[in-house]
Amino acid sequence: MAAAVTFESVSHHFAHVRAVDRVSFEVVDGEFFSMLGPSGSGKTTCLRLIAGFERPQSGTILLHGAAAAHLPPFERDVNTVFQDYALFPHMNVMGNVAYGLMVRGVTRTEREQRAGEMLALVKLDGLADRRPGQLSGGQRQRVALARALINHPRVLLLDEPLGALDLKLREQMQIELKDLQRRLRITFIYVTHDQEEALSMSDRLAVFNEGRIEQIGTPEQIYEHPANRFVAGFVGVSNVLPPAVAKQLAGTSAAVSIRPERIRLSEQQPAAEQTHCRIEGTLVDSQYHGAATRLRVALPAGGELTVVRQNQRSRTGEPAISPGAQVWLSWHREDMQVLGDGA
Amino acid sequence: MRSSSAGHARASLGLKIAAIGGLLFLHVPLALILLYAFTTEDKSYQFPPPGLTLQWFAVAWERQDIWDAIGLSARVALTSTAIALVLGTLAGAAIHRSRFFGRETVSLLIILPIALPGIITGISLRSAFNLAEIPFSFWTIVLGHATFCVVVVYNNALARLRRTSGSLVEASMDLGANGLQTLRYVVLPNIATALLAGGMLAFALSFDEVIVTTFTAGQQTTLPIWMLSELVRPRQRPVTNVVAVFVIAVTFIPIVVAYYVTRGTEHVAGAGK
Amino acid sequence: MSTAFAYERSGGMGRRVSTWLYLHPWFLLLLLLAPPLLWLGIVYLGSLFSLLLQSFFSVDEFSGLVVREFTLSTYGELFSAANIDIIVRTASMAAAVTVAAAIIAFPIAYYAARYAGAKAKAVFYLAVMLPLWSSYLVRVYAWKLILAKEGILNWFFAKLHMTWLLDALLATPVIGGTSLSVSYIGTFLVFVYIWLPYMILPLQAALERVPPSVLDASQDLGAHAGQTFRYVILPLALPGMVAGSIFTFSLTLGDYIIPGIVGSSRLFIGQAVFLHQGTAGNIPMAAAFSVVPIVIMGIYLTVAKRLGAFDAL
């Protein structure tokens, strides 16, 4: 498979802040690739480097195998959906969507026809005459998408495109975006700080922290086998075992993590099994979240573990365990993950 | 904030009186000028006027020296505004788009001609003309006026650029427009009204400027210089009153236009005359 | 590959130039900055420099011609008792005008920022903007009408049978005089009138930025109106007030027309500069004199910057 975007040891800094620090990665042609990380981690800067809004101070960027450093944004087969949508306020929806064709000198009839098709693609038929100011947030988002797609870019960059939408709309757009990407077979590079969004939509994702990539992999790899403490903590909730417990249960002095939903909680001591380990603790509190309940358990050796229990029907009517009660925790040994960096 | 504060509390009577009194203080003198343009008394500023007449408008209309002064002022104001539009917009764009070494110094330099008293600009230019042995002309007036008009356009352009999402330019380039196309289709349409407002204000500023002009005009008479000489040595008082009314009208129109074209987008047009 | 749909880019020349500028962003900056910088650098800074230069020249006592040789004698003359008088008089006037303008401006700015609805706000704004931008001379002229012996103010006092009050005011030493139009009171009134809008606008801008909830919080914590004003509103409005004072102070310092038209025959800095360069032909002295407001404003701006006034501009 060919690479759509290649970064080779790319660095970029603003004034004295190193925003991107010797980053290397490859985005495969046609995949949905996410860049995940907290704000200021360098993910948006990487996106801007691909678009050509910034030029790297060192390193090589290739677009479909060709060096791109000397190409301004208007010479790249790459289009962007901006975080604030950046719709032109002085043009109507048609003008916005057809802009990319207009500046290429496409005739009016043809660009209006093509823009109409694009608006149909994002389900906005009939709104061509509206101004951006007259649209809802979700509609603006779709206009931005149609505008970016009209040039048939080989790579579409999306900078936190759903950040400004409310939860319901965001979930709906996640599905539509993924669906669109499958139909158009365009490479999507998606910047987000929302780990759930990144996990559910991506073919692969890169986790950024302080200008570097901590880990690249499929959602399963990232979630199941976090490379280090940062990834384990940032992607999903993770328990890092206290060193004494890690030594006793996993026999290592490295940091060991276990996902809350992999821990079984019971009021009686479970039967000993070779494949499982078990430990006793005291329930500190429990929070009801609807679909699941999250419990915090203090360990006698110090430290706490978070446990998530699905609220299945069989448990309704059971008396709730009250804080202060002694409980038993157990989990499969293979669910423990030894983290790369030291404890 | 506006809506919550509107119904929030009523202003006390004292505050209302003080605020309205302050506004009256600003406007009653202008209203008086209007009244005096119609007075029948032509030797003193007697109040109340003994009678009202329209004859002074006809007298002023016939005066060639007034027409010449208006013509010179208008040409100076138009030329200065044109120069200020170019220089102010360029400076605003440069300050907006990049953080370069010496940026603060450049913005200070642009503001300096209005931050320092006008007489400094005037006497400086005069001493420079004197040193370089440049004779006074239309262009020496324009040189001075354009210098202090730049900041008006600059302020308006910069304020609009700051309010315009920075990603618009990037979006345009991203969609395939080169620099010139971006300028034409995105940047200019978005800052056009701000430039119109800045230009209007620069015109108004130049049209009635007197402090710098006295130093740079030599023997030429712009409208304010004509008025100044009438103020010092009054000849036909009611004619001066009529010209004063004309000047108020000519400067009010661009100010109101400038206000309406930038309304709702910014309230900075006057924040630094 | 989806390039089958892609359209060719057009505009050969513009594209090449744009690409070149993309690769050399400093050149674009230079292109933007060069014209305004050249203009202001040559015309304005050049003039300021020539002014400074001339202040180090002197005038030959016998011929009256400017001697183009470096000397500090002009500055020596500048600090004569009569000139110090002029400087002190001007600075005191500027300070008095600034304080009065702040006092009159505050209620207007406060009302507009806090109580005026959208419509009233527009009216207030235009009401302040129009005098600010409209003719300076015409507005000075209006006061000549008002302060004249036969003018409206005297008429008004006479109607109210309060002429005695006006006479008592004019009998005050120093600030008084034979009539309002030749007294310091007259000069002061006109200065306040002319520069008032410059105080209102930055003050209003500063007050608009005070969230109403802060005032509620102050009340909620038990402060009465006076305390809220003293401890909350005033400190938050101060940067705006300082910004406005830069204008009122600087403009009063340099004005030579108002004291010439309304006021006593005693000189202000601006008039001294004007007279020295004009009738006396002593440009070096005029130059040295105009350095005074520059120095005063330099000190003033440094202090103002410390107080954060530039954020309120």
PDB file of N, CA, C and O in Angstrom, chain C residues 217-242:
ATOM      1  N   ALA C 217     -21.718  41.240  42.709  1.00  0.00           N
ATOM      2  CA  ALA C 217     -20.931  40.544  43.728  1.00  0.00           C
ATOM      3  C   ALA C 217     -20.537  41.506  44.835  1.00  0.00           C
ATOM      4  O   ALA C 217     -20.623  41.184  46.021  1.00  0.00           O
ATOM      5  N   SER C 218     -20.136  42.719  44.442  1.00  0.00           N
ATOM      6  CA  SER C 218     -19.722  43.702  45.438  1.00  0.00           C
ATOM      7  C   SER C 218     -20.874  44.043  46.370  1.00  0.00           C
ATOM      8  O   SER C 218     -20.719  44.068  47.593  1.00  0.00           O
ATOM      9  N   GLN C 219     -22.059  44.252  45.770  1.00  0.00           N
ATOM     10  CA  GLN C 219     -23.243  44.542  46.582  1.00  0.00           C
ATOM     11  C   GLN C 219     -23.582  43.380  47.483  1.00  0.00           C
ATOM     12  O   GLN C 219     -23.879  43.538  48.661  1.00  0.00           O
ATOM     13  N   ASP C 220     -23.523  42.196  46.895  1.00  0.00           N
ATOM     14  CA  ASP C 220     -23.860  40.975  47.610  1.00  0.00           C
ATOM     15  C   ASP C 220     -22.979  40.803  48.834  1.00  0.00           C
ATOM     16  O   ASP C 220     -23.397  40.289  49.859  1.00  0.00           O
ATOM     17  N   LEU C 221     -21.726  41.255  48.719  1.00  0.00           N
ATOM     18  CA  LEU C 221     -20.790  41.114  49.825  1.00  0.00           C
ATOM     19  C   LEU C 221     -20.928  42.251  50.825  1.00  0.00           C
ATOM     20  O   LEU C 221     -20.118  42.367  51.737  1.00  0.00           O
ATOM     21  N   GLY C 222     -21.938  43.113  50.607  1.00  0.00           N
ATOM     22  CA  GLY C 222     -22.244  44.100  51.638  1.00  0.00           C
ATOM     23  C   GLY C 222     -21.745  45.501  51.381  1.00  0.00           C
ATOM     24  O   GLY C 222     -21.857  46.363  52.231  1.00  0.00           O
ATOM     25  N   ALA C 223     -21.168  45.750  50.174  1.00  0.00           N
ATOM     26  CA  ALA C 223     -20.669  47.096  49.912  1.00  0.00           C
ATOM     27  C   ALA C 223     -21.830  47.999  49.524  1.00  0.00           C
ATOM     28  O   ALA C 223     -22.702  47.589  48.755  1.00  0.00           O
ATOM     29  N   HIS C 224     -21.883  49.214  50.068  1.00  0.00           N
ATOM     30  CA  HIS C 224     -22.895  50.145  49.579  1.00  0.00           C
ATOM     31  C   HIS C 224     -22.369  50.827  48.322  1.00  0.00           C
ATOM     32  O   HIS C 224     -21.214  50.638  47.931  1.00  0.00           O
ATOM     33  N   ALA C 225     -23.247  51.614  47.678  1.00  0.00           N
ATOM     34  CA  ALA C 225     -22.934  52.141  46.347  1.00  0.00           C
ATOM     35  C   ALA C 225     -21.586  52.856  46.316  1.00  0.00           C
ATOM     36  O   ALA C 225     -20.779  52.665  45.401  1.00  0.00           O
ATOM     37  N   GLY C 226     -21.325  53.680  47.319  1.00  0.00           N
ATOM     38  CA  GLY C 226     -20.084  54.438  47.354  1.00  0.00           C
ATOM     39  C   GLY C 226     -18.867  53.529  47.420  1.00  0.00           C
ATOM     40  O   GLY C 226     -17.868  53.751  46.732  1.00  0.00           O
ATOM     41  N   GLN C 227     -18.972  52.473  48.218  1.00  0.00           N
ATOM     42  CA  GLN C 227     -17.839  51.548  48.346  1.00  0.00           C
ATOM     43  C   GLN C 227     -17.612  50.788  47.049  1.00  0.00           C
ATOM     44  O   GLN C 227     -16.479  50.569  46.629  1.00  0.00           O
ATOM     45  N   THR C 228     -18.725  50.358  46.400  1.00  0.00           N
ATOM     46  CA  THR C 228     -18.604  49.656  45.127  1.00  0.00           C
ATOM     47  C   THR C 228     -17.883  50.545  44.110  1.00  0.00           C
ATOM     48  O   THR C 228     -16.999  50.103  43.380  1.00  0.00           O
ATOM     49  N   PHE C 229     -18.277  51.822  44.107  1.00  0.00           N
ATOM     50  CA  PHE C 229     -17.642  52.754  43.181  1.00  0.00           C
ATOM     51  C   PHE C 229     -16.155  52.889  43.492  1.00  0.00           C
ATOM     52  O   PHE C 229     -15.297  52.774  42.618  1.00  0.00           O
ATOM     53  N   ARG C 230     -15.854  53.074  44.768  1.00  0.00           N
ATOM     54  CA  ARG C 230     -14.481  53.356  45.180  1.00  0.00           C
ATOM     55  C   ARG C 230     -13.555  52.148  44.981  1.00  0.00           C
ATOM     56  O   ARG C 230     -12.429  52.278  44.538  1.00  0.00           O
ATOM     57  N   TYR C 231     -14.064  50.935  45.326  1.00  0.00           N
ATOM     58  CA  TYR C 231     -13.178  49.773  45.340  1.00  0.00           C
ATOM     59  C   TYR C 231     -13.300  48.883  44.105  1.00  0.00           C
ATOM     60  O   TYR C 231     -12.444  48.034  43.873  1.00  0.00           O
ATOM     61  N   VAL C 232     -14.391  49.024  43.333  1.00  0.00           N
ATOM     62  CA  VAL C 232     -14.561  48.129  42.176  1.00  0.00           C
ATOM     63  C   VAL C 232     -14.554  48.908  40.863  1.00  0.00           C
ATOM     64  O   VAL C 232     -13.724  48.672  39.990  1.00  0.00           O
ATOM     65  N   ILE C 233     -15.483  49.866  40.734  1.00  0.00           N
ATOM     66  CA  ILE C 233     -15.643  50.536  39.442  1.00  0.00           C
ATOM     67  C   ILE C 233     -14.420  51.391  39.115  1.00  0.00           C
ATOM     68  O   ILE C 233     -13.846  51.290  38.033  1.00  0.00           O
ATOM     69  N   LEU C 234     -14.010  52.215  40.064  1.00  0.00           N
ATOM     70  CA  LEU C 234     -12.932  53.154  39.794  1.00  0.00           C
ATOM     71  C   LEU C 234     -11.621  52.451  39.396  1.00  0.00           C
ATOM     72  O   LEU C 234     -11.014  52.810  38.381  1.00  0.00           O
ATOM     73  N   PRO C 235     -11.184  51.429  40.157  1.00  0.00           N
ATOM     74  CA  PRO C 235      -9.938  50.768  39.744  1.00  0.00           C
ATOM     75  C   PRO C 235     -10.042  50.149  38.355  1.00  0.00           C
ATOM     76  O   PRO C 235      -9.091  50.181  37.580  1.00  0.00           O
ATOM     77  N   LEU C 236     -11.241  49.588  38.025  1.00  0.00           N
ATOM     78  CA  LEU C 236     -11.379  48.948  36.720  1.00  0.00           C
ATOM     79  C   LEU C 236     -11.463  49.986  35.604  1.00  0.00           C
ATOM     80  O   LEU C 236     -11.106  49.712  34.462  1.00  0.00           O
ATOM     81  N   ALA C 237     -11.945  51.192  35.932  1.00  0.00           N
ATOM     82  CA  ALA C 237     -12.073  52.234  34.916  1.00  0.00           C
ATOM     83  C   ALA C 237     -10.766  53.003  34.745  1.00  0.00           C
ATOM     84  O   ALA C 237     -10.580  53.701  33.753  1.00  0.00           O
ATOM     85  N   LEU C 238      -9.864  52.845  35.700  1.00  0.00           N
ATOM     86  CA  LEU C 238      -8.655  53.671  35.699  1.00  0.00           C
ATOM     87  C   LEU C 238      -7.828  53.579  34.408  1.00  0.00           C
ATOM     88  O   LEU C 238      -7.428  54.621  33.875  1.00  0.00           O
ATOM     89  N   PRO C 239      -7.593  52.372  33.862  1.00  0.00           N
ATOM     90  CA  PRO C 239      -6.814  52.327  32.617  1.00  0.00           C
ATOM     91  C   PRO C 239      -7.456  53.158  31.509  1.00  0.00           C
ATOM     92  O   PRO C 239      -6.758  53.849  30.766  1.00  0.00           O
ATOM     93  N   GLY C 240      -8.784  53.099  31.410  1.00  0.00           N
ATOM     94  CA  GLY C 240      -9.488  53.888  30.400  1.00  0.00           C
ATOM     95  C   GLY C 240      -9.299  55.369  30.649  1.00  0.00           C
ATOM     96  O   GLY C 240      -9.096  56.160  29.727  1.00  0.00           O
ATOM     97  N   MET C 241      -9.364  55.747  31.926  1.00  0.00           N
ATOM     98  CA  MET C 241      -9.202  57.149  32.277  1.00  0.00           C
ATOM     99  C   MET C 241      -7.788  57.626  31.933  1.00  0.00           C
ATOM    100  O   MET C 241      -7.599  58.719  31.403  1.00  0.00           O
ATOM    101  N   VAL C 242      -6.826  56.785  32.211  1.00  0.00           N
ATOM    102  CA  VAL C 242      -5.437  57.158  31.899  1.00  0.00           C
ATOM    103  C   VAL C 242      -5.259  57.272  30.384  1.00  0.00           C
ATOM    104  O   VAL C 242      -4.622  58.202  29.885  1.00  0.00           O
TER     105      VAL C 242
END
